[in-house]
Amino acid sequence: MNTNISFKHINKLAVPALIAGIAEPILSITDTAIIGNIDGNATESLAAVGIVGTFISMLIWVLGQTRSAISSIVSQHLGANKLDKIKNLPAQAIFIITLLSVLIIFGTYPFARSIFKLYNATNIILDYSVEYYRIRVFGFPFTLFTMAVFGIFRGLQNTFYPMIIATIGAFLNIALDYAFVFGIDNYIPAMDIKGAAYGSLVAQITMAVLATIYLVKKPIFR
């Protein structure tokens, strides 16, 4: 393994990571930005998106740490020239993440109303929160999967693929949110807060598909 580290090499890793770091938060704030501009019940919808976003961010913050763990394991084996010993890591990570995601869906979906009552959501804000969450929660497995794959790539000193995936996901989310929330005449009806949830869900699925494609392309995991 080449241990010669130059500024060029650092920039090759840092610049894509920086761009991905900018793109990832855009995924979170897009719903908020667009929902705030709808015509009906914008304030209530915005409050619901904020409440649900806080809850989802908490779950991702806790469970998303698997990305750091995976990245550490991969980078350790990369440095020791023993990548052949972790060929099963992607499958193991997918299994663990899928299991956790299913538990989260089954553990929160039926109790969404009770959960958001703890956030002092009431009346229409509570209804919107439940409606929005019960769509967004199905994107959770795809988000955790994508984060795990990002951990693998970063452990392999590849920050370019995560940048591409995160950027595509961010722009796709913006486009879909706008189309689904406000609608397109004669093609897509305006769905307001549901549209924002569906837009985010499709973007998350797309990112997971792209992550899978790029992961399969890596020779080490063939």
mmCIF file of C-alpha atoms in Angstrom:
data_model
loop_
_atom_site.group_PDB
_atom_site.id
_atom_site.type_symbol
_atom_site.label_atom_id
_atom_site.label_comp_id
_atom_site.label_asym_id
_atom_site.label_seq_id
_atom_site.Cartn_x
_atom_site.Cartn_y
_atom_site.Cartn_z
ATOM 1 C CA MET A 1 0.000 0.000 0.000
ATOM 2 C CA ASN A 2 1.256 3.480 -0.860
ATOM 3 C CA THR A 3 1.857 5.419 2.369
ATOM 4 C CA ASN A 4 3.045 8.602 0.668
ATOM 5 C CA ILE A 5 0.520 11.262 1.687
ATOM 6 C CA SER A 6 0.492 14.567 -0.178
ATOM 7 C CA PHE A 7 -1.775 17.606 -0.184
ATOM 8 C CA LYS A 8 -3.064 16.426 -3.549
ATOM 9 C CA HIS A 9 -4.064 13.113 -2.000
ATOM 10 C CA ILE A 10 -5.684 14.854 0.969
ATOM 11 C CA ASN A 11 -7.647 17.166 -1.321
ATOM 12 C CA LYS A 12 -8.721 14.193 -3.418
ATOM 13 C CA LEU A 13 -10.404 12.790 -0.314
ATOM 14 C CA ALA A 14 -11.437 16.021 1.382
ATOM 15 C CA VAL A 15 -13.102 17.908 -1.479
ATOM 16 C CA PRO A 16 -15.621 15.173 -2.400
ATOM 17 C CA ALA A 17 -16.267 14.569 1.306
ATOM 18 C CA LEU A 18 -16.940 18.286 1.763
ATOM 19 C CA ILE A 19 -19.370 18.356 -1.162
ATOM 20 C CA ALA A 20 -21.145 15.254 0.144
ATOM 21 C CA GLY A 21 -21.258 16.882 3.569
ATOM 22 C CA ILE A 22 -23.069 19.846 2.030
ATOM 23 C CA ALA A 23 -25.410 17.702 -0.078
ATOM 24 C CA GLU A 24 -26.548 15.425 2.761
ATOM 25 C CA PRO A 25 -28.114 18.191 4.923
ATOM 26 C CA ILE A 26 -29.931 19.491 1.836
ATOM 27 C CA LEU A 27 -31.876 16.233 1.876
ATOM 28 C CA SER A 28 -33.114 17.109 5.351
ATOM 29 C CA ILE A 29 -33.995 20.752 4.808
ATOM 30 C CA THR A 30 -35.638 20.437 1.382
ATOM 31 C CA ASP A 31 -38.994 19.339 2.809
ATOM 32 C CA THR A 32 -38.948 22.233 5.259
ATOM 33 C CA ALA A 33 -38.109 24.805 2.597
ATOM 34 C CA ILE A 34 -40.783 23.654 0.154
ATOM 35 C CA ILE A 35 -43.561 22.898 2.639
ATOM 36 C CA GLY A 36 -43.210 26.408 4.040
ATOM 37 C CA ASN A 37 -44.441 27.768 0.704
ATOM 38 C CA ILE A 38 -47.655 25.795 0.224
ATOM 39 C CA ASP A 39 -50.944 27.685 0.113
ATOM 40 C CA GLY A 40 -53.001 25.807 2.696
ATOM 41 C CA ASN A 41 -52.014 25.222 6.335
ATOM 42 C CA ALA A 42 -48.374 26.023 5.637
ATOM 43 C CA THR A 43 -47.598 26.830 9.270
ATOM 44 C CA GLU A 44 -49.146 23.621 10.580
ATOM 45 C CA SER A 45 -47.471 21.530 7.865
ATOM 46 C CA LEU A 46 -44.129 23.156 8.567
ATOM 47 C CA ALA A 47 -44.505 22.421 12.269
ATOM 48 C CA ALA A 48 -45.279 18.771 11.506
ATOM 49 C CA VAL A 49 -42.259 18.417 9.219
ATOM 50 C CA GLY A 50 -40.071 19.971 11.908
ATOM 51 C CA ILE A 51 -41.348 17.621 14.607
ATOM 52 C CA VAL A 52 -40.974 14.502 12.484
ATOM 53 C CA GLY A 53 -37.615 15.675 11.177
ATOM 54 C CA THR A 54 -36.336 16.001 14.730
ATOM 55 C CA PHE A 55 -37.447 12.470 15.583
ATOM 56 C CA ILE A 56 -36.009 10.954 12.402
ATOM 57 C CA SER A 57 -32.734 12.838 12.848
ATOM 58 C CA MET A 58 -32.439 11.421 16.351
ATOM 59 C CA LEU A 59 -32.879 7.871 15.062
ATOM 60 C CA ILE A 60 -30.391 8.416 12.247
ATOM 61 C CA TRP A 61 -27.876 10.017 14.606
ATOM 62 C CA VAL A 62 -27.997 6.991 16.908
ATOM 63 C CA LEU A 63 -28.147 4.177 14.354
ATOM 64 C CA GLY A 64 -26.141 5.977 11.686
ATOM 65 C CA GLN A 65 -23.025 5.562 13.797
ATOM 66 C CA THR A 66 -22.696 2.189 12.101
ATOM 67 C CA ARG A 67 -21.147 4.163 9.236
ATOM 68 C CA SER A 68 -18.234 5.209 11.433
ATOM 69 C CA ALA A 69 -17.805 1.685 12.756
ATOM 70 C CA ILE A 70 -17.789 0.170 9.277
ATOM 71 C CA SER A 71 -15.411 2.842 7.999
ATOM 72 C CA SER A 72 -12.986 2.103 10.839
ATOM 73 C CA ILE A 73 -13.061 -1.637 10.197
ATOM 74 C CA VAL A 74 -12.505 -1.228 6.468
ATOM 75 C CA SER A 75 -9.708 1.331 6.845
ATOM 76 C CA GLN A 76 -7.968 -0.893 9.399
ATOM 77 C CA HIS A 77 -7.957 -3.830 7.019
ATOM 78 C CA LEU A 78 -6.990 -1.601 4.111
ATOM 79 C CA GLY A 79 -3.938 -0.396 6.009
ATOM 80 C CA ALA A 80 -3.016 -3.965 6.918
ATOM 81 C CA ASN A 81 -3.544 -5.184 3.336
ATOM 82 C CA LYS A 82 -6.130 -7.664 4.584
ATOM 83 C CA LEU A 83 -9.235 -6.552 2.719
ATOM 84 C CA ASP A 84 -9.865 -10.143 1.680
ATOM 85 C CA LYS A 85 -10.858 -10.864 5.274
ATOM 86 C CA ILE A 86 -13.866 -8.516 5.138
ATOM 87 C CA LYS A 87 -15.474 -9.643 1.898
ATOM 88 C CA ASN A 88 -18.583 -10.593 3.866
ATOM 89 C CA LEU A 89 -18.861 -7.194 5.539
ATOM 90 C CA PRO A 90 -21.404 -5.706 3.083
ATOM 91 C CA ALA A 91 -23.781 -8.648 3.517
ATOM 92 C CA GLN A 92 -23.422 -8.540 7.295
ATOM 93 C CA ALA A 93 -24.012 -4.784 7.382
ATOM 94 C CA ILE A 94 -27.090 -5.095 5.167
ATOM 95 C CA PHE A 95 -28.535 -7.803 7.410
ATOM 96 C CA ILE A 96 -27.989 -5.839 10.625
ATOM 97 C CA ILE A 97 -29.326 -2.603 9.162
ATOM 98 C CA THR A 98 -32.357 -4.292 7.630
ATOM 99 C CA LEU A 99 -33.160 -5.938 10.950
ATOM 100 C CA LEU A 100 -32.821 -2.662 12.858
ATOM 101 C CA SER A 101 -34.926 -0.833 10.286
ATOM 102 C CA VAL A 102 -37.713 -3.393 10.412
ATOM 103 C CA LEU A 103 -37.747 -3.183 14.197
ATOM 104 C CA ILE A 104 -37.985 0.606 13.990
ATOM 105 C CA ILE A 105 -40.841 0.468 11.481
ATOM 106 C CA PHE A 106 -42.829 -2.060 13.504
ATOM 107 C CA GLY A 107 -41.963 -0.324 16.760
ATOM 108 C CA THR A 108 -42.948 3.196 15.731
ATOM 109 C CA TYR A 109 -45.490 3.012 12.897
ATOM 110 C CA PRO A 110 -48.459 1.877 15.039
ATOM 111 C CA PHE A 111 -47.526 4.297 17.812
ATOM 112 C CA ALA A 112 -46.779 7.362 15.699
ATOM 113 C CA ARG A 113 -49.650 9.346 17.193
ATOM 114 C CA SER A 114 -48.526 8.609 20.743
ATOM 115 C CA ILE A 115 -44.904 9.412 19.890
ATOM 116 C CA PHE A 116 -45.688 12.834 18.480
ATOM 117 C CA LYS A 117 -48.044 13.668 21.316
ATOM 118 C CA LEU A 118 -44.893 13.581 23.435
ATOM 119 C CA TYR A 119 -43.676 16.467 21.269
ATOM 120 C CA ASN A 120 -46.835 18.375 22.291
ATOM 121 C CA ALA A 121 -48.270 18.065 18.783
ATOM 122 C CA THR A 122 -52.052 18.466 18.789
ATOM 123 C CA ASN A 123 -54.988 18.686 16.406
ATOM 124 C CA ILE A 124 -54.032 19.223 12.764
ATOM 125 C CA ILE A 125 -50.301 19.375 13.524
ATOM 126 C CA LEU A 126 -50.533 15.945 15.119
ATOM 127 C CA ASP A 127 -52.501 14.605 12.151
ATOM 128 C CA TYR A 128 -49.943 15.980 9.706
ATOM 129 C CA SER A 129 -47.053 14.613 11.777
ATOM 130 C CA VAL A 130 -48.502 11.106 11.763
ATOM 131 C CA GLU A 131 -49.351 11.301 8.065
ATOM 132 C CA TYR A 132 -45.880 12.517 7.146
ATOM 133 C CA TYR A 133 -44.014 10.076 9.387
ATOM 134 C CA ARG A 134 -45.926 7.012 8.237
ATOM 135 C CA ILE A 135 -44.572 7.606 4.741
ATOM 136 C CA ARG A 136 -41.083 8.756 5.668
ATOM 137 C CA VAL A 137 -40.426 5.821 8.005
ATOM 138 C CA PHE A 138 -40.307 3.414 5.052
ATOM 139 C CA GLY A 139 -37.261 5.259 3.780
ATOM 140 C CA PHE A 140 -35.367 4.463 6.949
ATOM 141 C CA PRO A 141 -33.937 1.104 5.771
ATOM 142 C CA PHE A 142 -32.682 2.741 2.580
ATOM 143 C CA THR A 143 -31.090 5.629 4.469
ATOM 144 C CA LEU A 144 -29.258 3.358 6.903
ATOM 145 C CA PHE A 145 -28.158 1.086 4.077
ATOM 146 C CA THR A 146 -26.768 4.038 2.119
ATOM 147 C CA MET A 147 -24.937 5.330 5.181
ATOM 148 C CA ALA A 148 -23.371 1.910 5.737
ATOM 149 C CA VAL A 149 -22.173 1.793 2.131
ATOM 150 C CA PHE A 150 -20.759 5.302 2.543
ATOM 151 C CA GLY A 151 -18.813 3.938 5.501
ATOM 152 C CA ILE A 152 -17.358 1.189 3.318
ATOM 153 C CA PHE A 153 -16.321 3.633 0.608
ATOM 154 C CA ARG A 154 -14.750 6.068 3.049
ATOM 155 C CA GLY A 155 -12.863 3.230 4.684
ATOM 156 C CA LEU A 156 -11.507 2.424 1.231
ATOM 157 C CA GLN A 157 -10.443 6.083 0.871
ATOM 158 C CA ASN A 158 -13.117 6.624 -1.744
ATOM 159 C CA THR A 159 -15.122 9.761 -1.038
ATOM 160 C CA PHE A 160 -16.011 10.302 -4.689
ATOM 161 C CA TYR A 161 -18.830 7.753 -4.848
ATOM 162 C CA PRO A 162 -20.582 9.102 -1.712
ATOM 163 C CA MET A 163 -20.323 12.593 -3.203
ATOM 164 C CA ILE A 164 -21.991 11.488 -6.447
ATOM 165 C CA ILE A 165 -24.745 9.588 -4.640
ATOM 166 C CA ALA A 166 -25.458 12.353 -2.114
ATOM 167 C CA THR A 167 -25.510 15.046 -4.802
ATOM 168 C CA ILE A 168 -27.883 13.104 -7.046
ATOM 169 C CA GLY A 169 -30.110 12.359 -4.057
ATOM 170 C CA ALA A 170 -30.202 16.014 -3.009
ATOM 171 C CA PHE A 171 -31.144 17.348 -6.451
ATOM 172 C CA LEU A 172 -33.643 14.549 -7.038
ATOM 173 C CA ASN A 173 -35.277 15.282 -3.701
ATOM 174 C CA ILE A 174 -35.630 18.966 -4.577
ATOM 175 C CA ALA A 175 -37.198 18.170 -7.959
ATOM 176 C CA LEU A 176 -39.561 15.504 -6.625
ATOM 177 C CA ASP A 177 -40.595 17.556 -3.614
ATOM 178 C CA TYR A 178 -41.536 20.456 -5.849
ATOM 179 C CA ALA A 179 -43.416 18.203 -8.285
ATOM 180 C CA PHE A 180 -45.255 16.191 -5.629
ATOM 181 C CA VAL A 181 -46.021 19.047 -3.237
ATOM 182 C CA PHE A 182 -47.276 21.589 -5.774
ATOM 183 C CA GLY A 183 -48.244 19.129 -8.500
ATOM 184 C CA ILE A 184 -47.862 19.289 -12.270
ATOM 185 C CA ASP A 185 -50.944 20.175 -14.285
ATOM 186 C CA ASN A 186 -52.564 17.162 -15.953
ATOM 187 C CA TYR A 187 -49.831 14.851 -14.656
ATOM 188 C CA ILE A 188 -49.331 14.917 -10.889
ATOM 189 C CA PRO A 189 -51.884 16.182 -8.358
ATOM 190 C CA ALA A 190 -50.684 18.485 -5.582
ATOM 191 C CA MET A 191 -50.148 16.351 -2.471
ATOM 192 C CA ASP A 192 -48.861 18.981 -0.031
ATOM 193 C CA ILE A 193 -47.169 17.382 2.994
ATOM 194 C CA LYS A 194 -47.682 13.863 1.644
ATOM 195 C CA GLY A 195 -45.889 14.915 -1.524
ATOM 196 C CA ALA A 196 -42.850 16.009 0.470
ATOM 197 C CA ALA A 197 -42.770 12.648 2.229
ATOM 198 C CA TYR A 198 -43.061 10.714 -1.036
ATOM 199 C CA GLY A 199 -40.383 12.852 -2.670
ATOM 200 C CA SER A 200 -37.945 12.132 0.150
ATOM 201 C CA LEU A 201 -38.808 8.437 0.085
ATOM 202 C CA VAL A 202 -38.130 8.108 -3.649
ATOM 203 C CA ALA A 203 -34.848 10.017 -3.267
ATOM 204 C CA GLN A 204 -33.768 7.697 -0.439
ATOM 205 C CA ILE A 205 -34.597 4.601 -2.491
ATOM 206 C CA THR A 206 -32.695 6.004 -5.468
ATOM 207 C CA MET A 207 -29.632 6.680 -3.332
ATOM 208 C CA ALA A 208 -29.730 3.125 -1.977
ATOM 209 C CA VAL A 209 -29.937 1.723 -5.519
ATOM 210 C CA LEU A 210 -26.991 3.866 -6.630
ATOM 211 C CA ALA A 211 -25.027 2.820 -3.544
ATOM 212 C CA THR A 212 -25.668 -0.828 -4.408
ATOM 213 C CA ILE A 213 -24.523 -0.324 -7.996
ATOM 214 C CA TYR A 214 -21.305 1.393 -6.937
ATOM 215 C CA LEU A 215 -20.678 -1.204 -4.237
ATOM 216 C CA VAL A 216 -20.951 -4.053 -6.732
ATOM 217 C CA LYS A 217 -18.493 -2.226 -8.988
ATOM 218 C CA LYS A 218 -15.758 -2.428 -6.339
ATOM 219 C CA PRO A 219 -13.539 -5.416 -7.255
ATOM 220 C CA ILE A 220 -12.711 -6.170 -3.624
ATOM 221 C CA PHE A 221 -16.280 -7.228 -2.917
ATOM 222 C CA ARG A 222 -16.808 -9.380 -5.991
#
